[in-house]
Short mmCIF file of C-alpha atoms and ligand atoms in Angstrom, two decimals:
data_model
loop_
_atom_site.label_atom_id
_atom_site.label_comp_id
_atom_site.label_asym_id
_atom_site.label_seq_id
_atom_site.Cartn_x
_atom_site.Cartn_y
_atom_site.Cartn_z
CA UNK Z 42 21.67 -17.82 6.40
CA UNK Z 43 24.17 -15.07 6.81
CA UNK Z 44 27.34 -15.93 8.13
CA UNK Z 45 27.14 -15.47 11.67
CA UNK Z 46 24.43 -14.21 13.42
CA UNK Z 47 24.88 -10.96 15.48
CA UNK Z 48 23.14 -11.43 18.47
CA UNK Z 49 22.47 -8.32 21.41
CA UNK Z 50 21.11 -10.17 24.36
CA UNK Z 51 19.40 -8.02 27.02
CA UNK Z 52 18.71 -9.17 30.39
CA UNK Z 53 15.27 -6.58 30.64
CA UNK Z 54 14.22 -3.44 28.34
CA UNK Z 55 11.18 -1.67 28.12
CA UNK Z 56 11.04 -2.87 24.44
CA UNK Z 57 13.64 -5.00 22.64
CA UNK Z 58 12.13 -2.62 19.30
CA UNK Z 59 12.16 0.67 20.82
CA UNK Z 60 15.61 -0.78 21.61
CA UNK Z 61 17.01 -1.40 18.47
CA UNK Z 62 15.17 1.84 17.02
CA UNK Z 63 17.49 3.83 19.58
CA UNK Z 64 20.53 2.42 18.86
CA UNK Z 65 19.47 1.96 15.03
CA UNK Z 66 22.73 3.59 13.38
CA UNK Z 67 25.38 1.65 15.66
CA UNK Z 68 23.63 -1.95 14.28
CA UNK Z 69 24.71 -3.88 11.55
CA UNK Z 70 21.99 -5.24 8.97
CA UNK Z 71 21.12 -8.70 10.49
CA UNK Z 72 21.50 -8.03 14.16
CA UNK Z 73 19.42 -9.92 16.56
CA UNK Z 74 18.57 -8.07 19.73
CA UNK Z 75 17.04 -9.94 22.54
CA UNK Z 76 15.81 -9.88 26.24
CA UNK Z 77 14.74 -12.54 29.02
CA UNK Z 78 11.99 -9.95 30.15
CA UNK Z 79 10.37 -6.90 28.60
CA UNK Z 80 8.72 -4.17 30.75
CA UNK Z 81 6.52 -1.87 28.35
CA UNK Z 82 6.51 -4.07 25.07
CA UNK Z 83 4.72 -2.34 22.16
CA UNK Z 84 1.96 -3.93 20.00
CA UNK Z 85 -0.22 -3.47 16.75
CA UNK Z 86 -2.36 -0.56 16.58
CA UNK Z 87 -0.76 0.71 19.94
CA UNK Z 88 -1.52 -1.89 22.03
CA UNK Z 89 0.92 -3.36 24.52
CA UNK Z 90 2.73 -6.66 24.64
CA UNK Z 91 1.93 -8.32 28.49
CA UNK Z 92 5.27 -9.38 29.41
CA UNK Z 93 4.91 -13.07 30.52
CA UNK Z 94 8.82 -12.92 31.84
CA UNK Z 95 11.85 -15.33 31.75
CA UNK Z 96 11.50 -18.06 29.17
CA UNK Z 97 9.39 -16.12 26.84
CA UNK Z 98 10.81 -14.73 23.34
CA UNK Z 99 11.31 -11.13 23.02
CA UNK Z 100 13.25 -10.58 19.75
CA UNK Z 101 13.46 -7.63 17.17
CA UNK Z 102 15.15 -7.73 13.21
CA UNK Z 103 17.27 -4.88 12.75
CA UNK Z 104 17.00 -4.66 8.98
CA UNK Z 105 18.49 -2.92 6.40
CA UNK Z 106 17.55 -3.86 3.37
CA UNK Z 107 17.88 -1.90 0.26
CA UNK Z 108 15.63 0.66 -0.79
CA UNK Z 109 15.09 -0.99 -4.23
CA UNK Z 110 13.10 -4.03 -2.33
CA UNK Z 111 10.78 -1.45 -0.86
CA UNK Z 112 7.57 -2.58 -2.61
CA UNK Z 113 8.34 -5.68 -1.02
CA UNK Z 114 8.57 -4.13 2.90
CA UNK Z 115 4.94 -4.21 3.73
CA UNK Z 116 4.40 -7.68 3.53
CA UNK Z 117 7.94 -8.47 5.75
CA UNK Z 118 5.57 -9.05 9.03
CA UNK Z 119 3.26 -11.36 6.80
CA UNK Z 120 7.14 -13.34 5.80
CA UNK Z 121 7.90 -13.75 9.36
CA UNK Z 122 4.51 -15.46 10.63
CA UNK Z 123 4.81 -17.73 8.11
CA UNK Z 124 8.64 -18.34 9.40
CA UNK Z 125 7.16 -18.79 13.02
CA UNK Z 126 4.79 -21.44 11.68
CA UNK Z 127 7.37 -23.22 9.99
CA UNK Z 128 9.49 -23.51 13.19
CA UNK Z 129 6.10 -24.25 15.55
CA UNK Z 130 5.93 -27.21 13.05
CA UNK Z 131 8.78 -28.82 14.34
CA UNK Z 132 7.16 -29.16 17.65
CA UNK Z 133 4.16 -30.83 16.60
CA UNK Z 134 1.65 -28.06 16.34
CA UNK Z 135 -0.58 -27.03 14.31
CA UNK Z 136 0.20 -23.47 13.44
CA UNK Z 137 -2.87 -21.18 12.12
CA UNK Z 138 -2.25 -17.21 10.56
CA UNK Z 139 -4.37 -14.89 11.07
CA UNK Z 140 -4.60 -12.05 8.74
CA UNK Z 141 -2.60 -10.10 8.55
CA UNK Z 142 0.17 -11.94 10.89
CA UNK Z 143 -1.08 -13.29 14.17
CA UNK Z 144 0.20 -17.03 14.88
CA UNK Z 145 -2.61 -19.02 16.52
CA UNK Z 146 -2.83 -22.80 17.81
CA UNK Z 147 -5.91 -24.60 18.73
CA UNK Z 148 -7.84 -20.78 17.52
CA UNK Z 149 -5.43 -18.79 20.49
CA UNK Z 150 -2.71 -16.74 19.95
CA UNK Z 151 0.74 -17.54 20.72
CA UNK Z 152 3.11 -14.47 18.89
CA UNK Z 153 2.25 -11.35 17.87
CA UNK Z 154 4.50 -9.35 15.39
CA UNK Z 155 5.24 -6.02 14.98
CA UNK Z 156 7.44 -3.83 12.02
CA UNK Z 157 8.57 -0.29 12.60
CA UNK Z 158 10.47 1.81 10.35
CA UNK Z 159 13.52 3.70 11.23
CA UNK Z 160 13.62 7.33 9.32
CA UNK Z 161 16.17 9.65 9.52
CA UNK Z 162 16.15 13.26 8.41
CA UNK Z 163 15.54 12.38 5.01
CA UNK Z 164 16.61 9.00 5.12
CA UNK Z 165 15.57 5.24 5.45
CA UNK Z 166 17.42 3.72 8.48
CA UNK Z 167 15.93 0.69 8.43
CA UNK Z 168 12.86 -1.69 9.73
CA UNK Z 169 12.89 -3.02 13.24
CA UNK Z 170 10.69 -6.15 12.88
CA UNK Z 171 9.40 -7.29 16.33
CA UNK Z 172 8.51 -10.56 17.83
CA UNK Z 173 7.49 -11.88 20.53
CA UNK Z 174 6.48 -15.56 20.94
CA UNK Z 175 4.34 -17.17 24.57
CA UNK Z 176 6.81 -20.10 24.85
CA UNK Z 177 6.73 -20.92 28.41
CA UNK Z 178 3.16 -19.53 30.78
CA UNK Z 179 1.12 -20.95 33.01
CA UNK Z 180 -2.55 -21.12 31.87
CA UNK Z 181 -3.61 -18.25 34.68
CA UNK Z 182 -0.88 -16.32 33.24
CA UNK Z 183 -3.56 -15.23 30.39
CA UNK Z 184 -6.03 -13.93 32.54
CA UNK Z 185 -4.49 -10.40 32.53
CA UNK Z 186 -4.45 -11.01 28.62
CA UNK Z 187 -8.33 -9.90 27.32
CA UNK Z 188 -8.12 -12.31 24.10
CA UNK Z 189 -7.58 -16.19 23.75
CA UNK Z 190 -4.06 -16.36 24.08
CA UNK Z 191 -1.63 -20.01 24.71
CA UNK Z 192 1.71 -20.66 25.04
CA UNK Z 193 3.79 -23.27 23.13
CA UNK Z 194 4.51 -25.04 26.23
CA UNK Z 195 0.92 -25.56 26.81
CA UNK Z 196 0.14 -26.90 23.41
CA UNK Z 197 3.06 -28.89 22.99
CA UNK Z 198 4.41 -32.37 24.24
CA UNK Z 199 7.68 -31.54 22.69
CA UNK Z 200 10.14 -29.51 25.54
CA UNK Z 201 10.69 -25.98 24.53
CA UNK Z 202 13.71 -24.38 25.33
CA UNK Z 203 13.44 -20.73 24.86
CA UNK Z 204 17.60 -20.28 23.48
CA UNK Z 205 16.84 -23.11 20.65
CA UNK Z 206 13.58 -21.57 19.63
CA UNK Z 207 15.56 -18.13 19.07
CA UNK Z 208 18.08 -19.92 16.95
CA UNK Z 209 15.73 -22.05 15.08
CA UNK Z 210 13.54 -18.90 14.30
CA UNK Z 211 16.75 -16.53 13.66
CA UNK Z 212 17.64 -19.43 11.36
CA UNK Z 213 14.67 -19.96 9.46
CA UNK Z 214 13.92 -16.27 9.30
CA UNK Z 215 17.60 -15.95 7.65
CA UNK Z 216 17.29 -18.67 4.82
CA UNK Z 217 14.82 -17.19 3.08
CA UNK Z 218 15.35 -13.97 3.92
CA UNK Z 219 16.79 -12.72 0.76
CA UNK Z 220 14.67 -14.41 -1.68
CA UNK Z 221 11.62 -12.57 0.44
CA UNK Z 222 13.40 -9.27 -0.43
CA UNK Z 223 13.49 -9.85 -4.24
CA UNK Z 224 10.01 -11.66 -4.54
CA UNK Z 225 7.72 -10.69 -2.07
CA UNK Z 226 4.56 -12.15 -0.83
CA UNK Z 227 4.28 -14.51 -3.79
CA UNK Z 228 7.33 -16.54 -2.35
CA UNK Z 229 5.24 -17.17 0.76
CA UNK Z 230 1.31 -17.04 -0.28
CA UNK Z 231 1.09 -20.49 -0.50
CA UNK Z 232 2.66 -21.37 2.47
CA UNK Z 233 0.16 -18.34 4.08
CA UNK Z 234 -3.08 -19.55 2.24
CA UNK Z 235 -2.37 -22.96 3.59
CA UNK Z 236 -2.40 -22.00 7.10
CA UNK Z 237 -5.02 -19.14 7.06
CA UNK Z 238 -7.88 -19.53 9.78
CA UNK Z 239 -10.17 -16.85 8.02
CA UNK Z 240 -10.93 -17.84 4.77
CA UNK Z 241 -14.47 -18.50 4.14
CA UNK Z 242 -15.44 -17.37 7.66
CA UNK Z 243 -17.99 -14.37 8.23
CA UNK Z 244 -15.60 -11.76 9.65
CA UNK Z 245 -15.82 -8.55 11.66
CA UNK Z 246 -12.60 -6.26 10.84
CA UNK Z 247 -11.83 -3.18 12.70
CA UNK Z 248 -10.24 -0.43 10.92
CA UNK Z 249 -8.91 2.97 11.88
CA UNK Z 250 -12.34 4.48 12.89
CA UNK Z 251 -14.83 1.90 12.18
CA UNK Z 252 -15.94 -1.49 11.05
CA UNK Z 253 -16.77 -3.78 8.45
CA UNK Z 254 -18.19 -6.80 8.14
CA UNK Z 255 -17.95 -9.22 5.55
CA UNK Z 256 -16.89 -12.96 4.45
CA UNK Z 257 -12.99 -13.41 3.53
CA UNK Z 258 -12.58 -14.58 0.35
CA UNK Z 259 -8.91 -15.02 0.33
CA UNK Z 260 -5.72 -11.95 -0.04
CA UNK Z 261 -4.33 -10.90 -3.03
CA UNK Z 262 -1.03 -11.74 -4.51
CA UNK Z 263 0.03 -8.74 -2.23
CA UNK Z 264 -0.96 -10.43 0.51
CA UNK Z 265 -4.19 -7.72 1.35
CA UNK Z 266 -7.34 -9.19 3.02
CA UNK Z 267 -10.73 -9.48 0.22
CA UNK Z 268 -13.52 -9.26 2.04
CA UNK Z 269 -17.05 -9.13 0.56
CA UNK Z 270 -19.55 -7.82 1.78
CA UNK Z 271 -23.58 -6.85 1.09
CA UNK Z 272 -22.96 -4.96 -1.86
CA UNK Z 273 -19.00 -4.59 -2.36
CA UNK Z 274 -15.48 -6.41 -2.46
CA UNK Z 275 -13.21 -4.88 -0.18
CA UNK Z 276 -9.60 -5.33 -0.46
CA UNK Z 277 -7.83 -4.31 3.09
CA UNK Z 278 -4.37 -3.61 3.57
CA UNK Z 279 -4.50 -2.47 6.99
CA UNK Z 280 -7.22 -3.88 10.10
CA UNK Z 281 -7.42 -6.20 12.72
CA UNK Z 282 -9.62 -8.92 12.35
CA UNK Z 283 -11.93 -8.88 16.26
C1 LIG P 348 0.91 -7.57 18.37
O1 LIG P 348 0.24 -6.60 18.77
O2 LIG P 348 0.39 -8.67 18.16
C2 LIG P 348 2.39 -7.39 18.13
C3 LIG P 348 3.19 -7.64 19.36
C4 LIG P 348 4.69 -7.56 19.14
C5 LIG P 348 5.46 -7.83 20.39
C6 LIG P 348 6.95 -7.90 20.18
S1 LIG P 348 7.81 -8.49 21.61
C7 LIG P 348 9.34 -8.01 20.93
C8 LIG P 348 9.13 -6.72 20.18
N1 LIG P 348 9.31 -5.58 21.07
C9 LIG P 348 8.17 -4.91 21.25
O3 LIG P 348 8.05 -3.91 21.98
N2 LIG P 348 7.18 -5.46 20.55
C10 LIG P 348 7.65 -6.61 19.79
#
């Protein structure tokens, strides 16, 4: 844990990580930026992030970690879900991953995650890691959501209170931050393997421009998805699993 944490708290953005992209160079390494609501949030593989409004968790990393942990980078989305799942823990949940960082309970999800790299001219800026976590819905809130979706309030008997639930995650995410940076996915892949929902299971994963279907046999120690298949073992680095 650094220090002290160096929180921005919005009151509404269009996205807390388009945010923190734009203002990139004025941010210190660590910063927290916030927002009670988020008009146009940004998911994976340009999606969008519904905005479920006040009492939800809208958070991005403004990172700037040094260029000789970049091997280590890819797998900083994979770090934070199992972070979440540590802190869901606490409130008596049973946390589930889904490759490659999707946080389900009870087989819905509940946070999605998103990194984005900062480059300028020539240089690295930094990654703007993204989060944002259903803490407080109503069930009809997910209709305008198109896949199984819950919020922690739903699932929990435990009160949430959305300003704890930033500090326990900003906490979490900032004890074992620096030991992620040196060692990678192999600091976390147990902690990942145990919560995994795919392994074993017959899966369908969409990539760029098409499909492939196979049964997941596990990730590697750099966290990629093995999937086998008919007549091959595919190792993914990069899909969404439908
Ligand atoms: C996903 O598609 O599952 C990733 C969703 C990431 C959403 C969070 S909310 C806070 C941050 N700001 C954004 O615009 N997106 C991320």
């Amino acid at each position: 844990m650094r220090d002290e944490l160096r929180e921005i708290n919005l009151e509404s953005v269009n996205s807390t990580n388009r945010w923190a992209k734009e203002h990139i160079s004025e941010l210190n390494d660590g910063t927290v930026v916030s927002a009670k609501t988020q008009t146009a949030g940004r998911g994976r593989l340009n999606r969008n992030w519904v905005n479920l409004g006040e009492g939800n968790l809208f958070l991005s990393f403004v990172l700037k970690p040094d260029m000789k942990y970049s091997k280590n980078f890819p797998n900083i989305t994979q770090y934070l879900s199992v972070v979440l799942a540590r802190v869901l823990e606490n409130y008596n949940v049973k946390p589930q991953i889904k490759w490659p960082n999707d946080v389900l309970i009870n087989g819905k999800k509940i946070a999605g995650i998103l990194a984005e790299t900062s480059m300028g001219q020539n240089s690295f800026n930094g990654i703007v890691l993204g989060i944002g976590v259903n803490l407080n819905a109503r069930r009809e809130d997910f209709n305008k959501i198109d896949k199984p979706a819950t919020a922690l309030n739903l699932e929990s008997i435990i009160p949430v209170d959305t300003e704890n639930f930033k500090q326990e995650l900003c906490e979490e995410f900032f004890r074992s931050y620096d030991e992620f940076l040196e060692k990678g996915f192999s600091c976390i892949m147990d902690e990942y393997i145990t919560r995994a929902s795919f392994v074993n299971k017959e899966l369908t994963v969409a990539l760029v421009a098409s499909e492939v279907k196979g049964v997941a046999k596990g990730v590697t120690e750099h966290g990629e998805l093995i999937l086998v298949g008919d007549n091959q073992e595919l190792t993914l680095n990069i899909g969404d699993i439908l």
